[in-house]
Short mmCIF file of C-alpha atoms and ligand atoms in Angstrom, two decimals:
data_model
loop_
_atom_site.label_atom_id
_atom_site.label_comp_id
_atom_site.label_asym_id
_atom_site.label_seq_id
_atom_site.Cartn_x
_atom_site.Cartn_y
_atom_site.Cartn_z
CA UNK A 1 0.00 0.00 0.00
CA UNK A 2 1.36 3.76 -0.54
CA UNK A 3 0.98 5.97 1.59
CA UNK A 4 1.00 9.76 0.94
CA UNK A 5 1.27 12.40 3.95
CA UNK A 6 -0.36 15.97 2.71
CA UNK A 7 1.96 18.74 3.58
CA UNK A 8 1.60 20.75 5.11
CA UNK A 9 -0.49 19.11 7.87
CA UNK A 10 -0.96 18.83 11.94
CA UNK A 11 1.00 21.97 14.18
CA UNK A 12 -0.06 25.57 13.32
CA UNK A 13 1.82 27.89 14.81
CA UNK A 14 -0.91 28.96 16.76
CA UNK A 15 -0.82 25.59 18.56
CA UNK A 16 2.73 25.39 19.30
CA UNK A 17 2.80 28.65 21.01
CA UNK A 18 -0.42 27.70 23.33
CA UNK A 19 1.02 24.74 24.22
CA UNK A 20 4.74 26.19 24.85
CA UNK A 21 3.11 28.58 27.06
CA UNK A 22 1.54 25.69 29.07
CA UNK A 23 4.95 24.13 29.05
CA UNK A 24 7.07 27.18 29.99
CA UNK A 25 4.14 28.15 33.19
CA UNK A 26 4.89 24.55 34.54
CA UNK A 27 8.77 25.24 34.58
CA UNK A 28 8.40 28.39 35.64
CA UNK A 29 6.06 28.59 38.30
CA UNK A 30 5.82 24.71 39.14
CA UNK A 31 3.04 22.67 38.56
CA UNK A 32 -0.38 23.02 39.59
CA UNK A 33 -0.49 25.21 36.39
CA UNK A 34 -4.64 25.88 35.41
CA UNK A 35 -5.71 25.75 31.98
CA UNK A 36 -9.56 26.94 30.77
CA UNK A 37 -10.77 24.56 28.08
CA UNK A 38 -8.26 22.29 26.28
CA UNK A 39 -5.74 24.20 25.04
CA UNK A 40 -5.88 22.95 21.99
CA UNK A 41 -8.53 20.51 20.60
CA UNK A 42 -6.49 17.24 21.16
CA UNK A 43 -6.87 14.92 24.29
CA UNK A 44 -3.32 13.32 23.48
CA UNK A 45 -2.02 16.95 24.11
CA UNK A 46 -4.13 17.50 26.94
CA UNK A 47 -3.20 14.04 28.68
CA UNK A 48 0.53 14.88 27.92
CA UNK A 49 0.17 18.06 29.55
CA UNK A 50 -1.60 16.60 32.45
CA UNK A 51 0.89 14.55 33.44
CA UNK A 52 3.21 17.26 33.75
CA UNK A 53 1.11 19.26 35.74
CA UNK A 54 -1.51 20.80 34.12
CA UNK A 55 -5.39 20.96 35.68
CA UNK A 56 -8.11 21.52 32.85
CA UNK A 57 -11.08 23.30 33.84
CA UNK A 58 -14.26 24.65 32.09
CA UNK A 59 -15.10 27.62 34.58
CA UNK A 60 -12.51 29.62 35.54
CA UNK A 61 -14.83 28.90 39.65
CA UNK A 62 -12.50 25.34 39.28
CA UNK A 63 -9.35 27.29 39.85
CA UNK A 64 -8.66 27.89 43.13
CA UNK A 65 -6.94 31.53 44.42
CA UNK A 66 -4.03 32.88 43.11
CA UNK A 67 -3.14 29.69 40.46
CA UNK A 68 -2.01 30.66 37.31
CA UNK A 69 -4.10 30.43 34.92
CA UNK A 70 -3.74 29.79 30.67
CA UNK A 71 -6.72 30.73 28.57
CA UNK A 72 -7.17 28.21 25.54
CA UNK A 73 -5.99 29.10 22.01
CA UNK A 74 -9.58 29.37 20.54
CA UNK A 75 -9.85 32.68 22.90
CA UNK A 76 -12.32 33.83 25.50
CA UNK A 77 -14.71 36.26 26.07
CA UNK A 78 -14.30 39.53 27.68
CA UNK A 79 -16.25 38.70 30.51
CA UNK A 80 -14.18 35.33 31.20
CA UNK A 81 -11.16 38.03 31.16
CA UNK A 82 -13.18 40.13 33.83
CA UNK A 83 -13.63 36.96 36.17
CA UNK A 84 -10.12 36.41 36.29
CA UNK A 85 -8.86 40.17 37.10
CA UNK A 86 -11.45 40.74 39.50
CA UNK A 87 -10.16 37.09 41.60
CA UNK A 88 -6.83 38.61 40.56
CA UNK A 89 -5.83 35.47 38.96
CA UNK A 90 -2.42 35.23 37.38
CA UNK A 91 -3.19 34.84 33.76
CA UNK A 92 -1.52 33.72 30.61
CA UNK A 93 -3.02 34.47 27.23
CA UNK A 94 -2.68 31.52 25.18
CA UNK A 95 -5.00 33.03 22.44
CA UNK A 96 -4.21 32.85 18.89
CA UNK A 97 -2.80 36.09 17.77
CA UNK A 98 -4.37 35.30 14.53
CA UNK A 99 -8.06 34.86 17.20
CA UNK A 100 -6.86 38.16 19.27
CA UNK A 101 -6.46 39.84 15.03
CA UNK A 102 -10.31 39.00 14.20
CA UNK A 103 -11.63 40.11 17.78
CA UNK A 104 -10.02 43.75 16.92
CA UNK A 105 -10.95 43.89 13.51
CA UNK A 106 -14.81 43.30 14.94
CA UNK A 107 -14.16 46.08 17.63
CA UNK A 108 -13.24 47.95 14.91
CA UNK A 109 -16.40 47.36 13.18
CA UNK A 110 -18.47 47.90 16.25
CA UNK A 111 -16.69 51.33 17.05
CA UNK A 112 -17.54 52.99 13.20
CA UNK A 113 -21.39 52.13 14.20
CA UNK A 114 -21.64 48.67 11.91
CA UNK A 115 -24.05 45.87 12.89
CA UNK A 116 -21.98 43.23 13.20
CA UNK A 117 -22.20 39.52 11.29
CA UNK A 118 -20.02 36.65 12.94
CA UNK A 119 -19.35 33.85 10.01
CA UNK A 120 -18.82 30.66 12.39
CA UNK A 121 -20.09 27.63 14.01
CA UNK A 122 -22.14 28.05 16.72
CA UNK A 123 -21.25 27.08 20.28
CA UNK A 124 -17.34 26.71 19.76
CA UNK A 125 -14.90 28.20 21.74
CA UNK A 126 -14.03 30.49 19.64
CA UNK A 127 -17.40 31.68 18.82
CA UNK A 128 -18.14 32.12 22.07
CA UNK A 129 -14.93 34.09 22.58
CA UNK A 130 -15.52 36.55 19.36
CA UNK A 131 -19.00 37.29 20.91
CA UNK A 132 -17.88 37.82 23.94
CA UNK A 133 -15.18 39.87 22.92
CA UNK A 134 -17.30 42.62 20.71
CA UNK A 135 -18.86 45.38 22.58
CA UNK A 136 -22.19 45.08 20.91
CA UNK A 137 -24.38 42.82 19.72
CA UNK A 138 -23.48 40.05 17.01
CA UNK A 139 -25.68 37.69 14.71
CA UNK A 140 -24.32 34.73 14.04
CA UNK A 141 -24.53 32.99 10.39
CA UNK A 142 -23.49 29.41 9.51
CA UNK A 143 -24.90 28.98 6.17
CA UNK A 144 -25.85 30.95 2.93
CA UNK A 145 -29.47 30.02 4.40
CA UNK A 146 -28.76 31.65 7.25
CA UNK A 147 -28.05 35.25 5.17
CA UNK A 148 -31.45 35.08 3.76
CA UNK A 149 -33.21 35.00 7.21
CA UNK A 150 -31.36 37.91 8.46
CA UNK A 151 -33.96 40.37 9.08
CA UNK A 152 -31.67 43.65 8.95
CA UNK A 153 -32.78 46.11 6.14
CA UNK A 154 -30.22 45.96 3.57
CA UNK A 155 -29.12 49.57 3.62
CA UNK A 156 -27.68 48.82 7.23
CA UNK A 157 -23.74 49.43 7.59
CA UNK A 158 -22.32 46.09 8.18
CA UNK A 159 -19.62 44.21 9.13
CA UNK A 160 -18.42 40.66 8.71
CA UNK A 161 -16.10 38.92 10.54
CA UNK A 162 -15.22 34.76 10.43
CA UNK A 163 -13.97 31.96 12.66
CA UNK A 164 -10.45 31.24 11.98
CA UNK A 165 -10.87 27.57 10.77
CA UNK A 166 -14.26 27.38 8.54
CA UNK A 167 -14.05 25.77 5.01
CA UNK A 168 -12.58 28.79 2.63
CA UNK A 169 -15.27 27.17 -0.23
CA UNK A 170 -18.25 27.49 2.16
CA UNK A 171 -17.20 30.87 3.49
CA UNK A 172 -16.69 32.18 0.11
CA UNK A 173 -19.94 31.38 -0.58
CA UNK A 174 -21.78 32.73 3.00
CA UNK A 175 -19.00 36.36 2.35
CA UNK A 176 -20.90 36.25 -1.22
CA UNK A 177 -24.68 36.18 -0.01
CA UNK A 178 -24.13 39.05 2.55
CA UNK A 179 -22.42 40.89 -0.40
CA UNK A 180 -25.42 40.17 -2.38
CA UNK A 181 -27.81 41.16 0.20
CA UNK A 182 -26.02 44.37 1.78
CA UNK A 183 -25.58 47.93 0.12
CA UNK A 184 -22.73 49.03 2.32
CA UNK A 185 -21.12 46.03 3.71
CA UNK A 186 -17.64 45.74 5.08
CA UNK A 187 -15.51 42.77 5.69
CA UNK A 188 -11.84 40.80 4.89
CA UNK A 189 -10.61 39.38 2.40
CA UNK A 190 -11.15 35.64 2.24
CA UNK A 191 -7.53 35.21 1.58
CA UNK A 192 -7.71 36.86 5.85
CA UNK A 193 -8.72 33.33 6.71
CA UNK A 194 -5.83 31.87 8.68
CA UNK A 195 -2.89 30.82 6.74
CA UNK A 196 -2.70 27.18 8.67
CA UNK A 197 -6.12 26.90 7.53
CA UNK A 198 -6.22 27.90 3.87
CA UNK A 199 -2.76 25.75 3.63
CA UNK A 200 -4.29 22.41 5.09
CA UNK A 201 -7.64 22.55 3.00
CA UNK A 202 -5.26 23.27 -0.11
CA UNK A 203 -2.95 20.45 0.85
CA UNK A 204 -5.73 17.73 1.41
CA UNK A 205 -7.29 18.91 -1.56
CA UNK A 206 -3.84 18.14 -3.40
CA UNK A 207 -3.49 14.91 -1.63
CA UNK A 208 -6.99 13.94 -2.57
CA UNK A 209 -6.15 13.65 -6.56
CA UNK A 210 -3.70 10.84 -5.82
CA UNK A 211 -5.25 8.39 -3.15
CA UNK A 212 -8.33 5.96 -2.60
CA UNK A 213 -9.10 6.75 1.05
CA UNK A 214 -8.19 9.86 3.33
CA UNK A 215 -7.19 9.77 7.14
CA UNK A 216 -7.68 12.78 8.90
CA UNK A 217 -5.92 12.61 12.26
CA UNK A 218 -7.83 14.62 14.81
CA UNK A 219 -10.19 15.26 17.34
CA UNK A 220 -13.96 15.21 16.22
CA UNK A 221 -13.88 18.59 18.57
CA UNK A 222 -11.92 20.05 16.64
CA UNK A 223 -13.27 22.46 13.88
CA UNK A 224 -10.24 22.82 11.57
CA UNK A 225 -10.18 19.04 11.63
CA UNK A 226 -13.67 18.13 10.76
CA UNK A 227 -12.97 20.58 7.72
CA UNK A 228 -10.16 18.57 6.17
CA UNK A 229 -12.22 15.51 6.52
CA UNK A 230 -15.38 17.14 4.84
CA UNK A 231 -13.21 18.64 1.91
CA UNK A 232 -12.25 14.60 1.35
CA UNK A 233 -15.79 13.82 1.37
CA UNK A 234 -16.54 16.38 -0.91
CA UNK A 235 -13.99 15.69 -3.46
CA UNK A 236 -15.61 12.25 -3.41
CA UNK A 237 -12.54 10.15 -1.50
CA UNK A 238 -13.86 7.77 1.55
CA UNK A 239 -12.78 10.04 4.20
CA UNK A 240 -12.12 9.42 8.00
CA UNK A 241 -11.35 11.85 11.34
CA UNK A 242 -9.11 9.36 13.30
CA UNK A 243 -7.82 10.49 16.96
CA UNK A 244 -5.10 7.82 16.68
CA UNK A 245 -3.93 4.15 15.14
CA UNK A 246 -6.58 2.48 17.47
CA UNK A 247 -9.41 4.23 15.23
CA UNK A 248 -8.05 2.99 12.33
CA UNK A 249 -10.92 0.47 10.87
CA UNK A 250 -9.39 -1.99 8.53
CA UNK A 251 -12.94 -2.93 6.63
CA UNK A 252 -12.39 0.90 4.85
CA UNK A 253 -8.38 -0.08 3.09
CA UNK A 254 -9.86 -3.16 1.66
CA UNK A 255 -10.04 -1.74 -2.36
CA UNK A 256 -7.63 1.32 -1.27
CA UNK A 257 -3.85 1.11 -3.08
CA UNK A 258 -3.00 4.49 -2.19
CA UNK A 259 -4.09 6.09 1.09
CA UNK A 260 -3.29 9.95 2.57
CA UNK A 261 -2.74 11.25 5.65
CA UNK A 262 -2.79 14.55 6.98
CA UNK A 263 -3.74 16.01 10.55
CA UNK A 264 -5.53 19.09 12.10
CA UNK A 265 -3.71 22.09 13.20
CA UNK A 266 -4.11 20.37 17.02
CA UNK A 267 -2.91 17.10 16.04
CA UNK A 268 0.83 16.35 17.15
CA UNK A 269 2.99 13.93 14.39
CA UNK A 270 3.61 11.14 17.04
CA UNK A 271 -0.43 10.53 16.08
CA UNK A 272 0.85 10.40 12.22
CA UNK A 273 3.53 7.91 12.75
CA UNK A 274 1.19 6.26 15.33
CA UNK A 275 -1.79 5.66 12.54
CA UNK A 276 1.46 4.47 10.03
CA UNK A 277 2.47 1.97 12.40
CA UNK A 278 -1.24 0.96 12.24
CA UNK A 279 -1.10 0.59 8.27
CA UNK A 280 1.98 -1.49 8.84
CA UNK A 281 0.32 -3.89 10.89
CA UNK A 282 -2.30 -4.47 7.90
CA UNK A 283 0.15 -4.80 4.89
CA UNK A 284 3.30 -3.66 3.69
CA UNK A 285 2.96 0.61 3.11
CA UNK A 286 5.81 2.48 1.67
CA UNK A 287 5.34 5.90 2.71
CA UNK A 288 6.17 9.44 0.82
CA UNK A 289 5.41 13.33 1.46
CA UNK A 290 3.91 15.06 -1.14
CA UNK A 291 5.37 18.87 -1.81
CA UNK A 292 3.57 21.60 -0.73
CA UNK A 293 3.86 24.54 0.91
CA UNK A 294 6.30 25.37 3.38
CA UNK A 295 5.68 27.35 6.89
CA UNK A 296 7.85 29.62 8.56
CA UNK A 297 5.43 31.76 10.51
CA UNK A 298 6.27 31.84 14.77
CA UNK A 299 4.46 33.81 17.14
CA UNK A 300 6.25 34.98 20.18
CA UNK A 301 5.28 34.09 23.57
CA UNK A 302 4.05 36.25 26.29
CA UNK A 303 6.91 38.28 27.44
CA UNK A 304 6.69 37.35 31.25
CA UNK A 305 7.31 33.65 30.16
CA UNK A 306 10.91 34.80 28.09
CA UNK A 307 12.40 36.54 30.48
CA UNK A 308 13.86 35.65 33.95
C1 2E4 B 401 -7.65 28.11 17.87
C2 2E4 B 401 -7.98 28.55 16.62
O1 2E4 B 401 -10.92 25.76 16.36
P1 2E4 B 401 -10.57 24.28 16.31
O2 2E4 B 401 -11.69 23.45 16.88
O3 2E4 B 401 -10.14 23.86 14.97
O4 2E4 B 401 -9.34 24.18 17.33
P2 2E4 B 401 -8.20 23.10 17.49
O5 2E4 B 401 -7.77 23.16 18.91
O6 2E4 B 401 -8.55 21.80 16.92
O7 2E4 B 401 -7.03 23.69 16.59
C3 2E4 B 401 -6.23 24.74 17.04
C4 2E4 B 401 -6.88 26.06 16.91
C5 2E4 B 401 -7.09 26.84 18.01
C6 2E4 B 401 -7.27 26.54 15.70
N1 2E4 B 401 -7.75 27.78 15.56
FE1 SF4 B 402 -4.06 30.28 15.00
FE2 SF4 B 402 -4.73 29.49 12.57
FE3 SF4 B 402 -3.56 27.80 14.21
FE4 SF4 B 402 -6.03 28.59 14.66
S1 SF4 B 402 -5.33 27.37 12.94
S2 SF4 B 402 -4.40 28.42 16.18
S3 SF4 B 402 -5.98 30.73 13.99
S4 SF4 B 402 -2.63 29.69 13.40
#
C-alpha cells in the first residue's frame, strides 16, 4: 500500500505557542499550572500536559486563588477576562494572535457604528470568545441560508467577521450572499482566513487527486479538523477523522492502493507515525510526502514567560 502524507499538515503555529506557554508556566512557576478549556482541541495533548502538571477546567470557579491560569488558544470572552482580574488570577493568554487579530478587527467594526455579522459555528470556543469579545451585539450565520433569514434592512452598515478555521469554499460562498444582500457592507478578504487553515484545506485537496481513502488525524472537537475531513468527502474520496492508530478500521483499506494522511492544526505527528504503524500492521505501506507549501510563521510568547 502507498501511503501519501499531505503537507503541510498537523502543528499551526498557533498551537505550538499555546502549548509552549503551558509548558514554559509549569517550569516556571511549578506545577499546579490551570488551563480553561483544552488548550488545543487534542486529548493526546491534553493528557501529555496533564501529566506534567496541568489541571483543565471549564469555569474559571474550578481554579482555586491565586493559580495561574492559561486561557485556551480558541480565545475567551471579555467577561471570562473580567472573572479572572477581579479574583486577581495570574493569567496567561494563550490566544491565537491570529483569534486576538479577528476580535479587533470586529471592535473595529463595532466602534464605526456597523451591525456586526459573525461567520462561524455556533457554540465553539471560539465563537463564544468573538462574541464575547465585541462590545455590541453580534448575529451569528453558519450557512448561505442563514443570510437570507437575516432580518436587517439591507441599507444597514455592516460588518463581517469569520472563525479562523471554517471551510474557505463554504465561506466564500456565506462572504458572497451578505455581499449580495447588503448595500454598504464591510468585511476581509477571504484570503484573511488563517494561513494554517487555507494551507491544510489546499494540501488535502492536493493529496486527494492521488489516493483511494483519506485519514484525517484529529479530534472530532476540533473544527479545523472536521474541515479537512469534509473537503475529502466532498472531493468524493472515503474520508475518516481518526484520533489515533486504534481508530483505524481496517474494513475501509480493503479496495484502497493508495491512502493519505494529513492532521488538524491540534494534532501532534507522534499521532501520524502512530496511525502508520497501524497501516503497517495491515500490509506492507511504503510511505512518501507530497510537496507543498512550506511554513515559517512563529508567534512569540508572552513576554513574562521569556524573560527571567
Ligand atoms: C484556535 C484557533 O478551532 P478548532 O476546533 O479547529 O481548534 P483546534 O484546537 O482543533 O485547533 C487549534 C486552533 C485553536 C485553531 N484555531
Ligand atoms: Fe491560530 Fe490558525 Fe492555528 Fe487557529 S489554525 S491556532 S488561527 S494559526
Amino acid at each position: 500500500m502507498e501511503v501519501f502524507l499531505a503537507q503541510p499538515r498537523g502543528f499551526c503555529a498557533g498551537v505550538v505557542r499555546a502549548i509552549e506557554i503551558v509548558e514554559r508556566a509549569l517550569e516556571k512557576y511549578g506545577p499546579p499550572v490551570y488551563v480553561r478549556h483544552e488548550i488545543v482541541h487534542n486529548k493526546y495533548v491534553v493528557e501529555s500536559l496533564k501529566k506534567k502538571g496541568a489541571v483543565f477546567v471549564e469555569d474559571l470557579s474550578e481554579v482555586p486563588p491565586k493559580a495561574v491560569t492559561v486561557f485556551s488558544a480558541h480565545g475567551v470572552a471579555r467577561s471570562v477576562e473580567e472573572e479572572a482580574a477581579a479574583r486577581d488570577l495570574p493569567v496567561l493568554n494563550a490566544t491565537c494572535p491570529l483569534v486576538t487579530k479577528v476580535h479587533n478587527q470586529g471592535k473595529r467594526y463595532i466602534s464605526k457604528g456597523r451591525a456586526l455579522i459573525l461567520i462561524g459555528h455556533a457554540g465553539h470556543p471560539e465563537v463564544e470568545g468573538t462574541m464575547g469579545q465585541v462590545p455590541g451585539p453580534v448575529l451569528l450565520v453558519q450557512s448561505v441560508e442563514d443570510v437570507a433569514e437575516l432580518t436587517l434592512p439591507v441599507d444597514t452598515p455592516v460588518a463581517y467577521i469569520t472563525q479562523t478555521t471554517l471551510s474557505v469554499d463554504d465561506t466564500r460562498d456565506i462572504i458572497g450572499a451578505l455581499q449580495a444582500k447588503f448595500t454598504d457592507i464591510q468585511g476581509p478578504d477571504i484570503r484573511d482566513i488563517c494561513y494554517a487553515t487555507q494551507n491544510r484545506q489546499s494540501a488535502v485537496r492536493d493529496l486527494s487527486k492521488l489516493v483511494d481513502v483519506i485519514l484525517v488525524v484529529g479530534a472530532a472537537n476540533s473544527s479545523n479538523s472536521n474541515r479537512l475531513r469534509e473537503i475529502g468527502t466532498e472531493v468524493g474520496v472515503a474520508s475518516y477523522l481518526i484520533a489515533d492508530g486504534n481508530e483505524l478500521n481496517p474494513d475501509w483499506l480493503k479496495d484502497a492502493k493508495a491512502v493519505g494522511i494529513t492532521a488538524g492544526a491540534s494534532a501532534p505527528e507522534v499521532l501520524v507515525d502512530d496511525v502508520i504503524e497501524a497501516l503497517r500492521r495491515i500490509g506492507p505501506v511504503s510511505v512518501s510526502v507530497l510537496p507543498g507549501r512550506e511554513e515559517n510563521i512563529e508567534f512569540r510568547l508572552p513576554a513574562e514567560l521569556t524573560v527571567g
